[in-house]
Amino acid sequence: FLETGSVHPLVVKLGTITSDVETADCYSYAKDEDGPVTIPNLAELLMKRGIKVAGLKKTVKSTAELEVELNANYAFDAITESGSNLVPVTGPGLQGLQNLGNSCYINSVVQTLFGGTIPELSQRYGIGANKNTVHSHPFFNTVAPKNAIDDVLCQTAKLGCALTSGDFCGPLPDSILVADDSKSSSTTDPKYRLAPRFFKNAIAKSHVDFCTGQQQDAAQYLQHLLEMLDRAELSSRGKRLATTNDELQLSSRLFAFQTTSRITCSADNKVKYTDGAPEIMLSLRIPMELASPSPASEVPAESTSTSTPDQKRQKSDDNATEKDK
């Protein structure tokens, strides 16, 4: 692209071209895009270059499919714990989650909230002290079977019980010390692999980013998850969820806090304190006047656009004719 004077920014992965051109893996190196794009007239452009899309079959995986496969099968222990002897553990609260492909941000949040370290959430969504099981929970019995797949409370309780019960944990191997290159039955046997697919779909179905298979920010997902739980808990108040003194203890309140702002008047040195709204994320505010961009982050004036187009803009016939000349 650079060697040709930045004239031809589009590339297409030939093995992904089929009669349905929308499935083709296309990329634009143009400064205002620099990412995957959808080319509306791809079939026409390929025909000019002698490629007929009719009858073509997909022979290779797309870039997105390769990323999902890499994240699903990537051996992180080869980097973080290479050469070490690991002591295996198993039991309630020690259940791992399968990577669905770019879903590590979901797994980290879920294991922190529902892995048994927060008693209030274990009581509501896990085994807790109510002698709930993976087969019996109040949220399972108060929803119609056809609605269970999209029910936030039901899917959260199903995952919470699985994490805190230990029913899906694999048995300890014969050897206490397991080398990092060994393959124990608990990691390869499907019955010991917990994949939170239904939970992911129930929580992310209404979110434009989390419903995709792309990597996302864990902090933003935590906020979205708590919002979804709050909505579901409020709609079930007094029905599926019991209240204490006519007050429902929302899950988000376990993490809520308030900040107090102190303002000093420069004229008379009087001080005013203001309480902020409840928050669940402690943010570090940096004044913009103190921020200075690094030389590497500076971009040319012509590429300052922050929007990412969904489709590659089609050139007009006049421009194309002029270009051909």
Coordinates of N, CA, C and O in Angstrom, one line a residue, residues 85-91 94 169-180 182-188 192:
N85 N 5.9 -25.9 38.5 CA 5.1 -27.0 38.9 C 3.8 -26.4 39.6 O 4.0 -25.7 40.6
L86 N 2.7 -26.8 39.1 CA 1.4 -26.2 39.6 C 0.7 -27.2 40.6 O 0.7 -28.4 40.3
V87 N 0.2 -26.7 41.6 CA -0.6 -27.5 42.6 C -2.1 -27.4 42.2 O -2.7 -26.3 42.3
P88 N -2.7 -28.5 41.7 CA -4.1 -28.4 41.3 C -5.0 -28.3 42.5 O -4.7 -28.8 43.6
V89 N -6.1 -27.6 42.3 CA -7.1 -27.4 43.4 C -8.5 -27.7 42.7 O -8.6 -27.5 41.5
T90 N -9.4 -28.1 43.5 CA -10.7 -28.4 43.0 C -11.7 -28.2 44.1 O -11.4 -28.4 45.3
G91 N -13.0 -28.0 43.8 CA -14.0 -27.9 44.8 C -14.9 -26.6 44.6 O -14.7 -25.9 43.7
L94 N -13.9 -23.1 43.1 CA -12.6 -23.2 42.4 C -12.9 -23.8 41.0 O -12.1 -24.5 40.4
C169 N -16.5 -29.4 38.9 CA -15.0 -29.5 39.1 C -14.5 -30.9 38.8 O -15.1 -31.9 39.2
G170 N -13.4 -30.9 38.2 CA -12.8 -32.2 37.9 C -12.1 -32.8 39.1 O -11.7 -32.1 40.0
P171 N -11.9 -34.1 39.1 CA -11.2 -34.7 40.2 C -9.7 -34.4 40.2 O -9.1 -34.1 39.2
L172 N -9.1 -34.4 41.4 CA -7.6 -34.2 41.5 C -6.9 -35.3 40.8 O -7.3 -36.5 40.9
P173 N -5.8 -35.0 40.1 CA -5.1 -36.1 39.5 C -4.3 -36.9 40.5 O -4.2 -36.6 41.7
D174 N -3.8 -38.1 40.0 CA -3.0 -39.0 40.9 C -1.8 -38.3 41.6 O -1.5 -38.5 42.7
S175 N -1.1 -37.5 40.8 CA 0.0 -36.8 41.3 C -0.4 -35.4 41.8 O -1.1 -34.7 41.2
I176 N 0.2 -35.0 43.0 CA -0.2 -33.8 43.6 C 0.4 -32.6 42.8 O -0.2 -31.6 42.6
L177 N 1.6 -32.8 42.3 CA 2.3 -31.7 41.5 C 2.0 -32.0 40.0 O 2.3 -33.2 39.6
V178 N 1.5 -31.1 39.3 CA 1.3 -31.2 37.9 C 2.1 -30.3 37.1 O 2.1 -29.1 37.3
A179 N 2.9 -30.8 36.2 CA 3.8 -29.9 35.4 C 2.9 -29.1 34.4 O 1.8 -29.5 34.1
D180 N 3.5 -28.0 34.0 CA 2.7 -27.1 33.1 C 2.4 -27.7 31.8 O 1.6 -27.2 31.0
S182 N 1.5 -30.9 31.2 CA 0.7 -32.1 31.3 C -0.7 -31.8 30.9 O -1.2 -30.6 31.0
K183 N -1.5 -32.8 30.5 CA -2.9 -32.6 30.2 C -3.7 -33.5 31.1 O -3.8 -34.7 30.9
S184 N -4.3 -32.9 32.1 CA -5.1 -33.7 33.0 C -6.5 -33.9 32.4 O -7.0 -33.1 31.6
S185 N -7.2 -34.9 32.9 CA -8.5 -35.2 32.4 C -9.5 -34.1 32.7 O -10.5 -33.9 32.0
S186 N -9.3 -33.4 33.8 CA -10.3 -32.3 34.2 C -10.3 -31.2 33.2 O -11.2 -30.4 33.1
T187 N -9.2 -31.0 32.4 CA -9.1 -29.9 31.4 C -9.6 -30.3 30.0 O -9.9 -29.5 29.2
T188 N -9.6 -31.6 29.7 CA -9.9 -32.1 28.4 C -11.3 -32.8 28.4 O -11.9 -32.8 27.3
Y192 N -16.3 -31.5 32.5 CA -15.7 -30.6 33.5 C -15.5 -29.2 32.9 O -14.9 -28.4 33.6

